[in-house]
Amino acid sequence: MRLTPALGEIIPKRKSTRSYTGEALPAGQLEELRTRLGQLVPLFPDIPVKLEIVDASQVRCMQPWKTPHFITAATQDTPDAFINVGFVLQQMDLYLQSIGLGACWVGLGRPKSDVPKGLTHAILMPFGIAAEPVLRDSVEQFRRKSPEEIADAPDPRLECVRLAPSATNSQPWYIVHQGEWLHVYQVEQGPLKRMTLGKMNCIDMGIALCHLAVTCQGEFTLQRLEDAPAVEGYTYIGTVPAL
Ligand SMILES: Cc1cc2nc3c(=O)[nH]c(=O)nc-3n(C[C@H](O)[C@H](O)[C@H](O)COP(=O)(O)O)c2cc1C
């Protein structure tokens, strides 16, 4: 697959927006965004994911988001389904910011209505007209792990993973180099953190894979290799071509 490479320019600038004017977007623009939701590229095309743009009155949220617009995401209750949601919806996060709108991933909330049968609520994404700058001025403004902490060898091509957003900024990714391949791992959380971050960290991994796919020069694929090296404290997610 190939994702829109232009979105790569947003990765070193993007940020979560939590402050909105409260103004609604024009109906035509919401329609354009609905069309775009339908065009996002899945990582696992066989896994159902239902994305909808709804009004704020249709969601329950612990944080007082002032924007009238939310994306809701429902999918199956499996790690791969949550990884897929992260991969798909991060394309939207980058796109929204590329057109000057604010957005934020939100785990602390859910739609008021029931999700379709067989699916479970995955995540919300409020978005809209920001009352603060939607982009950062420089990479120094990111609070992130160092390159050495996220990979077995420092690699400028992994900057896109290092800067990815994650639930509570947990940054659960780790990359191992092997020839032309990058093996991608997710940190194994203890039982307590697993309860709160389990599903969220899968979404985080999908976000990191989306950033790899956006910056990949050629065709992006995720493979599961039988003989991928085991890394203590981490779960193997898959292998991607060196970018
Ligand atoms: C899966 C996921 C869930 C998140 N849930 C929330 C949330 O409930 N409330 C919130 O304010 N931010 C939430 N965030 C935003 C993170 O706190 C934020 O991405 C992280 O601190 C890094 O900051 P940045 O996005 O500004 O770079 C979430 C992010 C992700 C990826």
CSV table of C-alpha atoms and ligand atoms in Angstrom, one decimal:
chain,number,residue,atom,x,y,z
A,1,MET,CA,0.0,0.0,0.0
A,2,ARG,CA,1.0,3.6,-0.3
A,3,LEU,CA,-0.3,6.5,1.9
A,4,THR,CA,-0.3,10.2,1.0
A,5,PRO,CA,3.4,11.1,1.4
A,6,ALA,CA,2.5,14.8,1.9
A,7,LEU,CA,1.0,13.9,5.3
A,8,GLY,CA,4.6,13.2,6.3
A,9,GLU,CA,5.3,16.9,6.5
A,10,ILE,CA,2.8,17.2,9.4
A,11,ILE,CA,4.5,14.5,11.5
A,12,PRO,CA,7.3,16.7,12.9
A,13,LYS,CA,4.8,19.6,13.6
A,14,ARG,CA,1.5,17.9,14.8
A,15,LYS,CA,0.1,18.1,18.3
A,16,SER,CA,-3.0,17.3,20.2
A,17,THR,CA,-5.5,20.2,20.3
A,18,ARG,CA,-7.6,20.5,23.5
A,19,SER,CA,-8.9,24.0,23.1
A,20,TYR,CA,-11.5,24.9,20.5
A,21,THR,CA,-13.6,28.0,19.6
A,22,GLY,CA,-16.8,25.9,19.7
A,23,GLU,CA,-17.8,27.1,16.2
A,24,ALA,CA,-19.3,24.5,13.9
A,25,LEU,CA,-17.7,23.7,10.6
A,26,PRO,CA,-19.7,24.4,7.4
A,27,ALA,CA,-22.0,21.5,6.4
A,28,GLY,CA,-20.1,21.2,3.1
A,29,GLN,CA,-16.8,20.8,4.8
A,30,LEU,CA,-18.2,18.1,7.2
A,31,GLU,CA,-19.5,16.2,4.1
A,32,GLU,CA,-16.0,16.4,2.5
A,33,LEU,CA,-14.5,15.0,5.7
A,34,ARG,CA,-17.1,12.2,5.8
A,35,THR,CA,-16.0,11.3,2.2
A,36,ARG,CA,-12.4,11.3,3.3
A,37,LEU,CA,-13.2,9.0,6.3
A,38,GLY,CA,-14.4,6.5,3.7
A,39,GLN,CA,-11.1,6.8,1.8
A,40,LEU,CA,-8.7,6.0,4.6
A,41,VAL,CA,-6.4,3.0,3.9
A,42,PRO,CA,-6.7,0.1,6.4
A,43,LEU,CA,-3.8,-2.0,7.5
A,44,PHE,CA,-5.9,-5.1,7.8
A,45,PRO,CA,-8.7,-4.7,5.1
A,46,ASP,CA,-10.6,-7.7,6.4
A,47,ILE,CA,-11.3,-6.2,9.9
A,48,PRO,CA,-14.4,-4.2,10.0
A,49,VAL,CA,-14.1,-0.6,11.3
A,50,LYS,CA,-16.9,1.9,11.5
A,51,LEU,CA,-16.0,5.6,11.5
A,52,GLU,CA,-18.6,8.3,11.9
A,53,ILE,CA,-18.7,12.0,12.4
A,54,VAL,CA,-21.2,12.8,15.1
A,55,ASP,CA,-22.3,15.9,17.1
A,56,ALA,CA,-20.8,16.4,20.5
A,57,SER,CA,-24.3,15.8,22.0
A,58,GLN,CA,-24.0,12.2,20.9
A,59,VAL,CA,-20.9,11.4,23.0
A,60,ARG,CA,-20.2,11.1,26.7
A,61,CYS,CA,-16.8,12.5,27.6
A,62,MET,CA,-15.0,13.1,30.9
A,63,GLN,CA,-13.1,16.1,29.5
A,64,PRO,CA,-15.1,19.2,28.5
A,65,TRP,CA,-14.3,19.4,24.8
A,66,LYS,CA,-15.8,22.6,23.4
A,67,THR,CA,-15.9,21.5,19.7
A,68,PRO,CA,-19.2,20.3,18.3
A,69,HIS,CA,-17.5,17.6,16.2
A,70,PHE,CA,-16.4,14.1,17.1
A,71,ILE,CA,-15.2,11.1,15.1
A,72,THR,CA,-16.3,7.8,16.7
A,73,ALA,CA,-14.5,4.5,15.9
A,74,ALA,CA,-16.0,1.1,16.4
A,75,THR,CA,-14.3,-2.2,15.6
A,76,GLN,CA,-13.8,-5.8,16.8
A,77,ASP,CA,-12.5,-6.4,20.2
A,78,THR,CA,-9.0,-7.8,19.2
A,79,PRO,CA,-5.5,-6.4,19.3
A,80,ASP,CA,-5.2,-6.3,15.5
A,81,ALA,CA,-8.5,-4.5,15.2
A,82,PHE,CA,-7.3,-1.8,17.6
A,83,ILE,CA,-4.0,-1.6,15.7
A,84,ASN,CA,-6.0,-1.1,12.5
A,85,VAL,CA,-8.0,1.7,14.1
A,86,GLY,CA,-4.8,3.5,15.1
A,87,PHE,CA,-3.4,3.1,11.5
A,88,VAL,CA,-6.6,4.3,9.8
A,89,LEU,CA,-7.5,7.2,12.1
A,90,GLN,CA,-4.0,8.6,12.4
A,91,GLN,CA,-4.3,9.3,8.6
A,92,MET,CA,-7.3,11.5,9.6
A,93,ASP,CA,-5.4,13.2,12.5
A,94,LEU,CA,-2.6,14.2,10.1
A,95,TYR,CA,-5.1,15.3,7.4
A,96,LEU,CA,-7.1,17.4,9.8
A,97,GLN,CA,-4.0,19.2,11.0
A,98,SER,CA,-2.8,19.7,7.4
A,99,ILE,CA,-5.9,21.7,6.7
A,100,GLY,CA,-5.5,23.8,9.8
A,101,LEU,CA,-8.0,22.0,12.1
A,102,GLY,CA,-7.3,20.8,15.6
A,103,ALA,CA,-7.8,17.2,16.6
A,104,CYS,CA,-7.0,14.9,19.6
A,105,TRP,CA,-7.3,11.2,20.2
A,106,VAL,CA,-9.6,10.5,23.2
A,107,GLY,CA,-9.8,7.3,25.2
A,108,LEU,CA,-11.7,8.8,28.1
A,109,GLY,CA,-15.2,8.8,26.5
A,110,ARG,CA,-17.6,6.9,24.3
A,111,PRO,CA,-20.7,7.4,22.1
A,112,LYS,CA,-24.1,7.5,23.9
A,113,SER,CA,-25.7,5.2,21.4
A,114,ASP,CA,-25.0,1.4,21.1
A,115,VAL,CA,-22.2,0.4,18.7
A,116,PRO,CA,-23.2,-1.9,15.8
A,117,LYS,CA,-23.7,-5.6,16.8
A,118,GLY,CA,-20.4,-7.5,16.9
A,119,LEU,CA,-18.3,-4.4,17.2
A,120,THR,CA,-17.0,-2.5,20.3
A,121,HIS,CA,-16.2,1.2,20.8
A,122,ALA,CA,-12.5,1.8,20.2
A,123,ILE,CA,-11.8,5.5,20.5
A,124,LEU,CA,-13.1,9.1,19.9
A,125,MET,CA,-11.4,11.9,18.1
A,126,PRO,CA,-12.8,15.4,18.7
A,127,PHE,CA,-11.8,17.9,16.0
A,128,GLY,CA,-12.7,21.3,14.8
A,129,ILE,CA,-11.7,25.0,14.8
A,130,ALA,CA,-8.9,25.4,17.3
A,131,ALA,CA,-8.5,28.2,19.8
A,132,GLU,CA,-4.7,27.5,19.9
A,133,PRO,CA,-2.1,26.8,17.2
A,134,VAL,CA,-2.7,23.4,15.7
A,135,LEU,CA,1.0,22.8,14.8
A,136,ARG,CA,4.2,22.9,16.7
A,137,ASP,CA,7.0,25.3,15.7
A,138,SER,CA,9.9,22.8,16.2
A,139,VAL,CA,10.7,19.2,17.1
A,140,GLU,CA,12.1,20.5,20.4
A,141,GLN,CA,8.5,21.1,21.6
A,142,PHE,CA,7.8,17.3,21.5
A,143,ARG,CA,8.1,15.5,24.9
A,144,ARG,CA,9.3,12.1,23.7
A,145,LYS,CA,11.8,9.3,24.4
A,146,SER,CA,15.3,9.6,22.9
A,147,PRO,CA,16.1,7.8,19.7
A,148,GLU,CA,18.2,5.3,21.7
A,149,GLU,CA,15.2,4.3,23.8
A,150,ILE,CA,12.9,3.4,20.9
A,151,ALA,CA,15.3,1.2,18.8
A,152,ASP,CA,18.3,-1.1,19.0
A,153,ALA,CA,20.3,1.4,16.9
A,154,PRO,CA,19.7,5.2,16.4
A,155,ASP,CA,18.2,5.7,13.0
A,156,PRO,CA,16.9,9.1,11.6
A,157,ARG,CA,14.3,7.2,9.6
A,158,LEU,CA,12.6,6.2,12.9
A,159,GLU,CA,12.0,9.9,13.9
A,160,CYS,CA,8.5,9.5,12.5
A,161,VAL,CA,7.8,6.7,15.1
A,162,ARG,CA,9.5,8.6,17.9
A,163,LEU,CA,7.2,11.7,17.4
A,164,ALA,CA,4.0,9.6,17.2
A,165,PRO,CA,1.2,10.4,19.7
A,166,SER,CA,0.2,7.8,22.2
A,167,ALA,CA,-2.2,7.3,25.1
A,168,THR,CA,-0.8,9.1,28.2
A,169,ASN,CA,2.3,9.7,26.0
A,170,SER,CA,3.3,6.1,26.9
A,171,GLN,CA,5.3,5.6,23.6
A,172,PRO,CA,5.1,1.7,23.7
A,173,TRP,CA,7.1,1.1,20.6
A,174,TYR,CA,10.5,-0.5,20.0
A,175,ILE,CA,12.2,-1.2,16.7
A,176,VAL,CA,14.9,-3.8,15.9
A,177,HIS,CA,16.9,-3.6,12.7
A,178,GLN,CA,17.7,-6.7,10.7
A,179,GLY,CA,19.2,-6.1,7.2
A,180,GLU,CA,16.5,-4.6,5.0
A,181,TRP,CA,13.8,-5.2,7.7
A,182,LEU,CA,12.5,-3.3,10.7
A,183,HIS,CA,10.9,-5.6,13.4
A,184,VAL,CA,8.3,-3.6,15.4
A,185,TYR,CA,7.5,-4.5,19.0
A,186,GLN,CA,5.1,-3.3,21.7
A,187,VAL,CA,6.1,-2.9,25.3
A,188,GLU,CA,4.5,-5.5,27.6
A,189,GLN,CA,2.7,-3.6,30.4
A,190,GLY,CA,2.3,-4.9,34.0
A,191,PRO,CA,-1.2,-6.2,35.0
A,192,LEU,CA,-2.4,-2.8,36.3
A,193,LYS,CA,-1.3,-0.7,33.3
A,194,ARG,CA,-2.6,-3.5,31.0
A,195,MET,CA,-6.1,-2.9,32.3
A,196,THR,CA,-6.0,0.9,31.5
A,197,LEU,CA,-3.6,0.9,28.5
A,198,GLY,CA,-4.1,-2.5,26.9
A,199,LYS,CA,-6.4,-1.4,24.1
A,200,MET,CA,-4.9,2.1,23.9
A,201,ASN,CA,-1.4,0.8,23.4
A,202,CYS,CA,-2.6,-1.3,20.5
A,203,ILE,CA,-4.0,1.8,18.9
A,204,ASP,CA,-0.7,3.5,19.6
A,205,MET,CA,1.1,0.8,17.7
A,206,GLY,CA,-1.2,1.4,14.7
A,207,ILE,CA,-0.4,5.1,14.9
A,208,ALA,CA,3.3,4.4,14.8
A,209,LEU,CA,2.8,2.0,11.8
A,210,CYS,CA,0.8,4.7,10.1
A,211,HIS,CA,3.7,7.1,10.5
A,212,LEU,CA,6.1,4.5,9.0
A,213,ALA,CA,3.7,3.9,6.1
A,214,VAL,CA,3.4,7.6,5.4
A,215,THR,CA,7.2,8.2,5.3
A,216,CYS,CA,8.0,4.9,3.5
A,217,GLN,CA,9.6,5.6,0.1
A,218,GLY,CA,8.2,2.5,-1.6
A,219,GLU,CA,5.4,0.0,-1.0
A,220,PHE,CA,4.5,-0.4,2.7
A,221,THR,CA,3.7,-3.9,4.0
A,222,LEU,CA,3.4,-5.4,7.4
A,223,GLN,CA,4.4,-9.1,7.6
A,224,ARG,CA,4.4,-11.5,10.5
A,225,LEU,CA,7.6,-13.6,10.4
A,226,GLU,CA,7.9,-16.9,12.3
A,227,ASP,CA,11.6,-16.3,13.0
A,228,ALA,CA,11.5,-12.6,14.1
A,229,PRO,CA,13.8,-12.2,17.1
A,230,ALA,CA,12.2,-12.3,20.5
A,231,VAL,CA,12.8,-9.2,22.6
A,232,GLU,CA,12.4,-9.6,26.4
A,233,GLY,CA,9.6,-7.3,27.7
A,234,TYR,CA,8.1,-6.7,24.3
A,235,THR,CA,5.5,-8.3,22.1
A,236,TYR,CA,6.3,-8.7,18.4
A,237,ILE,CA,3.8,-6.8,16.2
A,238,GLY,CA,5.2,-7.3,12.8
A,239,THR,CA,7.9,-6.5,10.3
A,240,VAL,CA,8.0,-3.7,7.8
A,241,PRO,CA,10.5,-3.0,5.0
A,242,ALA,CA,13.3,-0.5,5.9
A,243,LEU,CA,11.9,2.8,4.6
B,1,LIG,C1,-5.0,6.2,21.9
B,1,LIG,C2,-4.9,7.5,22.5
B,1,LIG,C3,-5.7,7.9,23.5
B,1,LIG,C4,-5.6,9.2,24.1
B,1,LIG,N1,-6.6,9.6,25.0
B,1,LIG,C5,-6.5,10.9,25.4
B,1,LIG,C6,-7.6,11.4,26.3
B,1,LIG,O1,-8.5,10.7,26.7
B,1,LIG,N2,-7.5,12.7,26.7
B,1,LIG,C7,-6.5,13.5,26.3
B,1,LIG,O2,-6.6,14.7,26.6
B,1,LIG,N3,-5.5,13.1,25.4
B,1,LIG,C8,-5.5,11.8,25.0
B,1,LIG,N4,-4.6,11.4,24.1
B,1,LIG,C9,-3.6,12.3,23.6
B,1,LIG,C10,-2.2,12.0,24.2
B,1,LIG,O3,-2.2,12.5,25.6
B,1,LIG,C11,-1.1,12.8,23.4
B,1,LIG,O4,-1.1,12.3,22.1
B,1,LIG,C12,0.3,12.6,24.0
B,1,LIG,O5,0.4,13.2,25.3
B,1,LIG,C13,1.4,13.2,23.1
B,1,LIG,O6,1.1,14.6,22.9
B,1,LIG,P1,0.9,15.2,21.4
B,1,LIG,O7,-0.2,14.5,20.8
B,1,LIG,O8,0.5,16.6,21.7
B,1,LIG,O9,2.1,15.1,20.7
B,1,LIG,C14,-4.6,10.1,23.6
B,1,LIG,C15,-3.7,9.7,22.6
B,1,LIG,C16,-3.9,8.4,22.0
B,1,LIG,C17,-2.9,8.0,20.9
